[in-house]
Coordinates of C-alpha atoms and ligand atoms in Angstrom, one line a residue:
M3 CA 17.4 43.7 -10.2
K4 CA 19.4 46.7 -9.1
Q5 CA 19.8 47.9 -5.6
S6 CA 20.4 51.5 -4.5
A7 CA 21.0 52.1 -0.8
V8 CA 24.1 50.4 0.5
K9 CA 23.5 49.2 4.1
Y10 CA 25.0 45.9 5.0
V11 CA 23.2 43.7 7.4
L12 CA 24.9 41.0 9.4
P13 CA 23.0 37.9 10.7
M14 CA 22.3 38.4 14.4
K15 CA 23.0 34.8 15.2
A16 CA 25.5 33.6 12.6
T17 CA 26.5 30.7 14.8
V18 CA 23.0 29.7 15.5
Y19 CA 22.3 29.8 11.7
H20 CA 25.0 27.2 11.0
L21 CA 23.7 25.1 13.9
W22 CA 20.1 24.9 12.7
L23 CA 21.3 23.7 9.3
V24 CA 23.4 20.9 10.8
L25 CA 21.8 20.0 14.1
P26 CA 18.5 18.6 13.0
V27 CA 20.3 16.3 10.5
C28 CA 22.5 14.9 13.2
L29 CA 19.6 14.5 15.6
A30 CA 17.6 12.6 13.0
A31 CA 20.6 10.4 12.3
L32 CA 21.3 9.7 15.9
C33 CA 17.7 8.9 16.8
G34 CA 17.3 6.6 13.8
R35 CA 13.7 7.7 13.3
A36 CA 11.9 6.9 10.1
E37 CA 12.3 9.9 7.8
S38 CA 8.6 10.2 7.0
A39 CA 7.9 10.8 10.6
L40 CA 10.3 13.7 10.9
P41 CA 9.0 17.3 11.0
A42 CA 9.2 19.1 7.7
R43 CA 12.1 21.2 8.7
E44 CA 14.3 18.3 9.6
L45 CA 13.4 16.5 6.4
V46 CA 14.2 19.5 4.3
Q47 CA 17.6 20.0 6.0
S48 CA 18.4 16.4 5.6
R49 CA 17.5 16.3 1.9
L50 CA 19.2 19.6 1.3
A51 CA 22.4 18.3 2.9
Q52 CA 22.4 15.4 0.4
E53 CA 21.6 17.6 -2.6
C54 CA 24.1 20.4 -1.8
P55 CA 27.2 19.0 -3.5
G56 CA 25.3 18.5 -6.7
L57 CA 23.7 21.9 -6.5
L58 CA 27.1 23.5 -6.0
D59 CA 28.3 21.8 -9.2
L60 CA 25.2 23.0 -11.0
Y61 CA 25.7 26.6 -9.7
K62 CA 29.4 26.6 -10.8
H63 CA 28.4 25.3 -14.3
L64 CA 25.7 28.0 -14.7
H65 CA 28.1 30.7 -13.4
S66 CA 30.8 29.8 -16.0
H67 CA 28.2 29.5 -18.8
P68 CA 26.2 32.8 -18.7
E69 CA 23.9 33.8 -21.5
L70 CA 22.5 37.2 -22.4
S71 CA 18.7 38.1 -22.3
F72 CA 16.7 36.1 -24.8
Q73 CA 19.7 33.9 -25.6
E74 CA 19.4 31.6 -22.5
V75 CA 19.1 28.5 -24.7
Q76 CA 21.6 26.3 -22.8
S77 CA 20.5 27.6 -19.4
A78 CA 16.8 26.9 -20.2
A79 CA 17.7 23.4 -21.5
R80 CA 19.6 22.6 -18.3
V81 CA 16.8 24.0 -16.0
A82 CA 14.2 21.9 -18.0
E83 CA 16.3 18.7 -17.7
E84 CA 16.8 19.3 -14.0
L85 CA 13.1 19.9 -13.3
R86 CA 12.2 16.8 -15.4
Q87 CA 14.6 14.7 -13.2
A88 CA 13.0 16.2 -10.1
G89 CA 9.7 14.8 -11.2
C90 CA 8.0 17.8 -13.0
E91 CA 6.0 17.7 -16.2
V92 CA 8.2 20.2 -18.2
T93 CA 7.2 22.5 -21.1
T94 CA 9.9 24.5 -22.9
G95 CA 9.7 27.4 -25.3
V96 CA 7.1 29.3 -23.3
G97 CA 7.5 33.0 -24.2
K98 CA 10.3 32.1 -26.6
I99 CA 12.8 30.5 -24.1
G100 CA 10.8 30.1 -20.9
V101 CA 10.6 26.8 -19.0
V102 CA 7.6 25.7 -17.0
G103 CA 7.8 22.6 -14.7
V104 CA 4.6 21.4 -13.0
L105 CA 4.7 19.2 -10.0
R106 CA 1.2 17.9 -9.0
N107 CA 0.6 16.4 -5.6
G108 CA -3.1 16.1 -5.0
T109 CA -5.7 18.8 -4.3
G110 CA -4.6 22.0 -2.8
P111 CA -3.4 25.5 -3.8
A112 CA -1.1 26.2 -6.7
V113 CA 2.1 28.0 -6.0
L114 CA 4.3 29.5 -8.7
L115 CA 8.1 29.7 -7.9
R116 CA 10.1 31.8 -10.3
A117 CA 13.8 32.0 -11.2
D118 CA 15.2 34.3 -13.9
M119 CA 18.0 33.0 -16.1
D120 CA 19.7 35.8 -18.0
A121 CA 23.2 37.3 -17.4
L122 CA 24.7 40.7 -18.2
P123 CA 27.2 42.2 -20.6
V124 CA 29.8 42.6 -17.9
K125 CA 33.5 41.4 -17.9
E126 CA 33.9 39.2 -14.8
Q127 CA 36.7 40.2 -12.4
T128 CA 36.0 38.1 -9.4
G129 CA 39.1 35.9 -10.0
L130 CA 37.0 32.8 -9.0
P131 CA 38.2 29.5 -10.4
Y132 CA 34.7 29.1 -12.1
A133 CA 34.6 32.7 -13.4
S134 CA 33.1 33.4 -16.8
A135 CA 35.3 33.9 -19.8
V136 CA 32.3 33.9 -22.1
T137 CA 31.7 36.5 -24.8
A138 CA 28.6 36.8 -27.0
K139 CA 26.9 39.1 -29.5
D140 CA 24.4 41.5 -27.9
S141 CA 21.1 42.5 -29.6
Q142 CA 22.9 45.2 -31.6
G143 CA 25.5 42.7 -32.9
N144 CA 28.4 43.9 -30.7
D145 CA 30.8 41.3 -29.2
V146 CA 30.5 41.7 -25.4
P147 CA 31.7 39.8 -22.3
V148 CA 29.0 38.0 -20.4
M149 CA 28.7 37.5 -16.6
H150 CA 26.1 36.4 -14.1
A151 CA 26.6 39.7 -12.3
C152 CA 23.1 39.8 -10.9
G153 CA 23.1 36.2 -9.5
H154 CA 20.5 34.7 -11.7
D155 CA 22.7 31.6 -11.8
I156 CA 22.1 31.1 -8.1
H157 CA 18.3 31.8 -8.7
M158 CA 18.2 28.8 -11.1
T159 CA 20.1 26.7 -8.6
W160 CA 17.6 27.6 -5.9
L161 CA 14.7 26.7 -8.2
V162 CA 16.2 23.3 -9.0
G163 CA 17.2 22.6 -5.4
T164 CA 13.6 23.4 -4.2
A165 CA 12.1 21.1 -6.9
R166 CA 14.5 18.3 -5.8
V167 CA 13.7 18.7 -2.1
L168 CA 9.9 19.1 -2.5
G169 CA 9.8 16.3 -5.0
Q170 CA 11.3 14.0 -2.3
I171 CA 9.0 15.0 0.5
R172 CA 5.6 14.9 -1.1
D173 CA 3.9 13.7 2.1
Q174 CA 4.7 17.1 3.6
W175 CA 2.5 19.1 1.2
R176 CA -0.6 19.0 -1.0
G177 CA -1.3 21.0 -4.1
T178 CA 0.6 22.0 -7.3
L179 CA 3.9 23.6 -7.8
V180 CA 4.7 25.6 -10.9
F181 CA 8.4 26.1 -11.4
I182 CA 9.3 28.9 -13.8
G183 CA 12.7 29.4 -15.6
Q184 CA 12.1 32.9 -17.0
P185 CA 14.2 34.6 -19.7
A186 CA 15.2 38.2 -20.1
E187 CA 14.6 39.9 -16.7
E188 CA 17.4 42.3 -17.3
A189 CA 16.3 43.3 -20.8
V190 CA 12.6 43.5 -19.9
G191 CA 10.0 41.4 -21.6
G192 CA 10.8 37.9 -20.3
A193 CA 7.9 37.6 -17.7
L194 CA 5.4 39.4 -19.9
G195 CA 6.4 37.1 -22.9
M196 CA 5.6 34.0 -20.8
I197 CA 2.3 35.4 -19.6
K198 CA 1.3 36.4 -23.1
D199 CA 2.1 32.9 -24.3
G200 CA -0.6 31.6 -22.0
L201 CA 1.3 30.9 -18.8
F202 CA -1.9 31.3 -16.7
Q203 CA -4.2 29.4 -19.2
R204 CA -2.0 26.5 -20.4
F205 CA -0.7 25.6 -16.9
P206 CA -2.3 25.5 -13.5
R207 CA -3.2 29.1 -12.5
P208 CA -1.3 29.9 -9.3
D209 CA -2.9 31.2 -6.1
F210 CA 0.4 32.7 -5.0
C211 CA 3.6 33.6 -6.8
F212 CA 7.0 33.7 -5.0
A213 CA 10.5 34.6 -6.0
L214 CA 13.9 35.2 -4.4
H215 CA 16.7 37.5 -5.4
D216 CA 20.2 37.3 -4.1
D217 CA 21.4 40.3 -2.1
A218 CA 24.8 42.0 -2.2
E219 CA 24.2 43.9 1.0
L220 CA 22.8 41.2 3.3
A221 CA 25.0 38.6 5.0
V222 CA 24.4 34.9 4.4
G223 CA 21.8 33.7 6.8
T224 CA 19.6 36.8 6.6
V225 CA 16.5 37.2 4.4
G226 CA 15.3 40.7 3.4
Y227 CA 11.6 41.6 2.8
M228 CA 9.6 44.6 1.7
P229 CA 5.8 44.5 2.0
G230 CA 4.0 46.8 -0.5
Y231 CA 6.0 48.6 -3.2
A232 CA 9.5 47.2 -3.5
C233 CA 10.7 48.2 -7.0
A234 CA 9.7 51.0 -9.3
N235 CA 7.8 51.5 -12.5
V236 CA 10.6 51.9 -15.1
D237 CA 10.0 53.8 -18.2
S238 CA 12.5 54.7 -20.9
V239 CA 11.9 58.0 -22.7
D240 CA 13.7 59.3 -25.8
I241 CA 13.6 63.0 -26.7
L242 CA 14.7 64.2 -30.1
V243 CA 15.4 67.9 -29.8
H244 CA 15.2 69.6 -33.2
G245 CA 17.0 72.9 -33.9
V246 CA 18.0 74.9 -36.9
G247 CA 21.7 74.3 -37.5
G248 CA 24.4 76.6 -38.8
H249 CA 27.8 78.1 -38.2
G250 CA 29.0 78.3 -34.7
A251 CA 29.9 82.0 -35.2
Y252 CA 26.4 83.0 -36.4
P253 CA 24.1 81.8 -33.6
H254 CA 21.6 84.5 -34.5
K255 CA 20.9 82.6 -37.7
T256 CA 20.1 79.3 -36.0
K257 CA 17.9 77.7 -33.3
D258 CA 20.6 76.0 -31.2
P259 CA 19.4 72.6 -30.1
V260 CA 22.3 72.2 -27.7
V261 CA 21.2 75.1 -25.6
L262 CA 17.6 74.0 -25.9
A263 CA 18.5 70.5 -24.8
A264 CA 20.4 71.9 -21.8
L265 CA 17.3 74.0 -20.8
I266 CA 15.1 70.9 -21.1
V267 CA 17.5 68.8 -19.0
L268 CA 17.4 71.5 -16.2
G269 CA 13.7 72.0 -16.5
L270 CA 13.1 68.3 -16.1
Q271 CA 14.7 68.5 -12.6
T272 CA 11.8 70.5 -11.4
I273 CA 9.3 67.7 -12.1
V274 CA 10.3 65.7 -9.0
S275 CA 11.2 68.7 -6.9
R276 CA 8.2 71.0 -7.7
E277 CA 5.4 68.9 -9.2
V278 CA 5.3 65.5 -7.7
R279 CA 3.7 65.5 -4.2
P280 CA 6.5 65.4 -1.6
G281 CA 6.9 61.9 -0.2
E282 CA 5.9 60.2 -3.5
P283 CA 9.0 58.5 -4.9
A284 CA 9.9 59.5 -8.4
V285 CA 13.1 59.8 -10.4
V286 CA 13.8 61.5 -13.7
T287 CA 17.4 60.9 -14.9
V288 CA 18.8 62.0 -18.3
G289 CA 21.3 59.3 -18.9
T290 CA 22.6 60.3 -22.3
V291 CA 23.0 63.5 -24.3
H292 CA 24.2 63.2 -27.9
G293 CA 24.5 66.0 -30.4
G294 CA 26.9 67.8 -32.7
T295 CA 30.0 66.9 -34.7
R296 CA 32.4 69.9 -34.4
R297 CA 32.9 72.8 -32.1
N298 CA 32.1 75.4 -34.7
I299 CA 28.9 73.8 -36.0
I300 CA 25.5 74.3 -34.4
P301 CA 23.8 70.9 -35.1
D302 CA 20.3 70.3 -36.3
E303 CA 19.4 68.0 -33.5
V304 CA 20.3 66.6 -30.0
R305 CA 19.1 63.3 -28.6
L306 CA 18.4 62.7 -25.0
Q307 CA 17.7 59.3 -23.3
L308 CA 15.9 59.2 -20.0
T309 CA 15.0 56.7 -17.3
V310 CA 11.9 57.6 -15.4
R311 CA 10.8 55.8 -12.2
S312 CA 7.8 55.9 -10.0
Y313 CA 5.7 53.6 -7.8
T314 CA 2.1 54.4 -8.5
D315 CA 0.3 54.6 -11.9
E316 CA -0.8 58.2 -11.0
V317 CA 2.8 59.5 -10.5
R318 CA 3.9 57.6 -13.6
R319 CA 1.3 59.3 -15.7
Q320 CA 2.0 62.7 -14.1
T321 CA 5.8 62.5 -14.6
L322 CA 5.5 61.3 -18.3
E323 CA 3.0 64.1 -19.1
A324 CA 5.3 66.7 -17.4
I325 CA 8.3 65.6 -19.5
K326 CA 6.3 66.1 -22.8
R327 CA 4.9 69.5 -21.6
M328 CA 8.3 70.8 -20.6
A329 CA 10.1 69.7 -23.7
R330 CA 7.4 71.4 -25.8
G331 CA 7.3 74.5 -23.6
Q332 CA 11.0 75.1 -23.7
A333 CA 11.1 74.7 -27.5
L334 CA 8.3 77.2 -27.9
A335 CA 10.1 79.6 -25.6
A336 CA 13.2 79.2 -27.8
G337 CA 11.2 80.2 -30.8
L338 CA 11.0 76.8 -32.6
P339 CA 8.1 76.6 -35.0
E340 CA 5.3 74.0 -34.4
D341 CA 6.8 71.6 -37.0
R342 CA 10.2 71.6 -35.2
L343 CA 9.1 70.9 -31.7
P344 CA 10.8 68.1 -29.7
E345 CA 9.6 64.5 -30.3
V346 CA 9.1 62.8 -27.0
K347 CA 8.8 59.0 -27.2
V348 CA 8.0 56.7 -24.3
T349 CA 9.4 53.4 -25.5
D350 CA 7.6 50.1 -24.9
E351 CA 10.5 48.9 -22.6
F352 CA 8.2 49.3 -19.6
T353 CA 8.7 47.4 -16.3
P354 CA 5.8 47.9 -13.9
A355 CA 6.4 48.5 -10.2
L356 CA 6.9 45.4 -8.0
Y357 CA 4.2 45.3 -5.4
N358 CA 4.6 42.6 -2.7
D359 CA 1.2 41.7 -1.4
P360 CA 1.5 42.8 2.2
Q361 CA -0.6 40.0 3.7
L362 CA 1.3 37.3 1.8
T363 CA 4.6 38.9 2.7
E364 CA 3.8 39.1 6.4
R365 CA 2.6 35.4 6.3
L366 CA 5.8 34.3 4.7
V367 CA 8.0 36.4 7.0
S368 CA 6.5 34.8 10.1
A369 CA 6.9 31.4 8.6
L370 CA 10.5 32.0 7.6
K371 CA 11.3 33.3 11.1
G372 CA 10.8 29.8 12.3
W373 CA 13.5 28.6 9.9
F374 CA 16.0 31.4 10.0
G375 CA 15.5 32.8 13.4
E376 CA 13.5 35.8 14.5
T377 CA 16.2 38.4 14.0
N378 CA 17.4 37.2 10.6
L379 CA 14.4 38.3 8.7
V380 CA 15.3 41.9 7.9
P381 CA 13.0 44.6 6.6
K382 CA 14.5 46.4 3.6
K383 CA 13.8 49.8 2.1
P384 CA 12.1 49.8 -1.2
S385 CA 14.3 50.8 -4.2
M386 CA 13.8 52.6 -7.5
G387 CA 15.3 49.6 -9.3
G388 CA 13.2 47.5 -11.6
E389 CA 12.1 43.9 -11.5
D390 CA 9.7 42.2 -14.0
F391 CA 8.6 39.6 -11.5
S392 CA 5.9 42.4 -10.9
E393 CA 4.2 41.1 -14.1
F394 CA 3.1 37.9 -12.4
G395 CA 0.8 40.0 -10.1
R396 CA -0.8 42.2 -12.8
T397 CA -3.0 39.8 -14.7
E398 CA -6.7 40.1 -13.6
P399 CA -7.9 38.7 -11.3
R400 CA -4.7 39.7 -9.6
I401 CA -2.6 37.0 -8.0
P402 CA -0.8 37.9 -4.7
I403 CA 3.0 37.9 -5.3
C404 CA 6.0 38.2 -3.1
M405 CA 9.7 38.5 -3.7
M406 CA 12.3 38.3 -0.9
N407 CA 16.1 38.8 -0.8
V408 CA 18.6 36.2 0.3
G409 CA 21.9 37.5 1.7
G410 CA 25.0 36.3 -0.1
V411 CA 27.8 38.3 1.6
S412 CA 30.2 36.8 4.0
P413 CA 29.9 38.3 7.5
A414 CA 33.7 38.8 7.6
A415 CA 33.5 40.9 4.4
I416 CA 30.8 43.0 5.9
Q417 CA 32.7 43.6 9.1
E418 CA 35.8 44.5 7.0
S419 CA 33.8 46.9 4.9
Q420 CA 32.3 48.6 8.0
R421 CA 35.8 48.8 9.6
T422 CA 37.5 50.3 6.5
G423 CA 34.6 52.2 5.0
K424 CA 35.3 50.6 1.7
S425 CA 32.1 49.6 -0.2
L426 CA 31.4 46.0 -1.1
P427 CA 30.6 45.2 -4.8
S428 CA 26.9 45.7 -5.6
L429 CA 24.7 43.7 -7.9
H430 CA 25.8 44.1 -11.5
S431 CA 29.4 44.7 -10.4
P432 CA 32.1 42.7 -12.2
L433 CA 33.3 41.7 -8.7
W434 CA 30.0 40.5 -7.3
A435 CA 29.4 36.8 -6.6
P436 CA 27.6 35.3 -3.6
M437 CA 29.3 32.9 -1.2
P438 CA 28.2 29.8 -3.0
E439 CA 27.4 27.0 -0.6
P440 CA 25.7 28.9 2.3
T441 CA 23.8 31.0 -0.1
I442 CA 22.5 28.0 -2.0
K443 CA 21.4 26.4 1.2
A444 CA 19.7 29.6 2.5
G445 CA 17.9 30.1 -0.9
V446 CA 16.6 26.6 -1.2
T447 CA 15.6 26.7 2.5
A448 CA 13.7 30.0 2.0
M449 CA 12.0 28.9 -1.2
T450 CA 11.1 25.5 0.2
A451 CA 9.8 27.0 3.5
A452 CA 7.6 29.4 1.6
A453 CA 6.1 26.7 -0.5
L454 CA 5.5 24.5 2.5
E455 CA 3.8 27.4 4.3
L456 CA 1.5 28.0 1.3
L457 CA 0.8 24.3 0.6
G458 CA -0.5 23.6 4.0
K459 CA 1.7 21.5 6.1
A460 CA 4.6 23.7 7.2
G461 CA 6.2 23.6 10.6
R462 CA 4.7 20.4 11.8
Ligands
ZN503 ZN1 20.0 42.7 -12.4
ZN504 ZN1 18.5 40.3 -11.0

């Protein structure tokens, strides 16, 4: 997941946050009450306090052993083993590498909880003692450094922590939990691969799907949410601009694809500014331009690569059609014959927009306020980044889904950044890593609280 706007948010009650993690545990211990009689929140905090050292070790292990998309073999094996030990029936190899852990606990709704497992081709520069030194071959066969620069290592840790906690407090909920270790979020295709491999037929079909992403703008102790559209439709478009090559000194004998490509790039800028209805989010970015070999040769072709973003199906269709029309129109204006017009290809690397079911989101926000404090649930602005958790909500009949963001930045770092004006590392940065222990606790708490809300016995 990629974030765009940089706006750091501090927890309003940082001290209170630490107190509510610790206080109920102490109270429970002092009073000596039987654990099963404790309210859910106290039980969760007590179990989480016990599990935290082990989860921290797990997180550091995953962080120092990152794997690229569709290569998450060791990560998947570890997640599978952890879920098994937490009491789940585990199936591996779903959608190539995906893991499904089912925890049944009587009749009730089914809730899917998802963590993604892949890392990125980034060379870690955090300087942490457990930093990654891993290299691997990418899908093109290049040797690349690998790092959990998007925090999917902490997502796996949250999933395992939630399974451990909920597995130990079964008298607090009824229904079925479906834990998902999903491959290849970054490369696109991981979620869809699991769904196409029968996720909703072979395993209990969820009534709700929930996921968390770590957040490099929010402080630990805060949880971000976005009802409705949260991330964009992401399309990749390749344009092969044909020309008629020749000598750089004789342009009149050629059809110059460099000039034509430049006109196409500029023309494309008017799609968002002049064609899409104002207020409808859309992005057309030409990310690469490749053509030519020498300054005095007019080449035969130029290649452009675009990323195209939108929220609605309608704007997506409108934008993609406009790209094809403009490429063709500019080439005709330049005098290219019909058989040399640009080839516009929309690749199948499509990630659909993430739409957080508003009703589900509001329900979970009010539940989580009881755990994190009223002011520490923070509305976030939607982004034009992509996130394939969206796929879980697109199979008919559609399942309501919700993804929230768990802050991972130290309040001191945010205050320092606000004081100096120096930006903090974003997701995908070689410098990004969440504060481990408080972020693990906050994520497991948020995921567990969401599950308890949906499985009927929260907040007793
Ligand atoms: Zn990412
Ligand atoms: Zn991510």
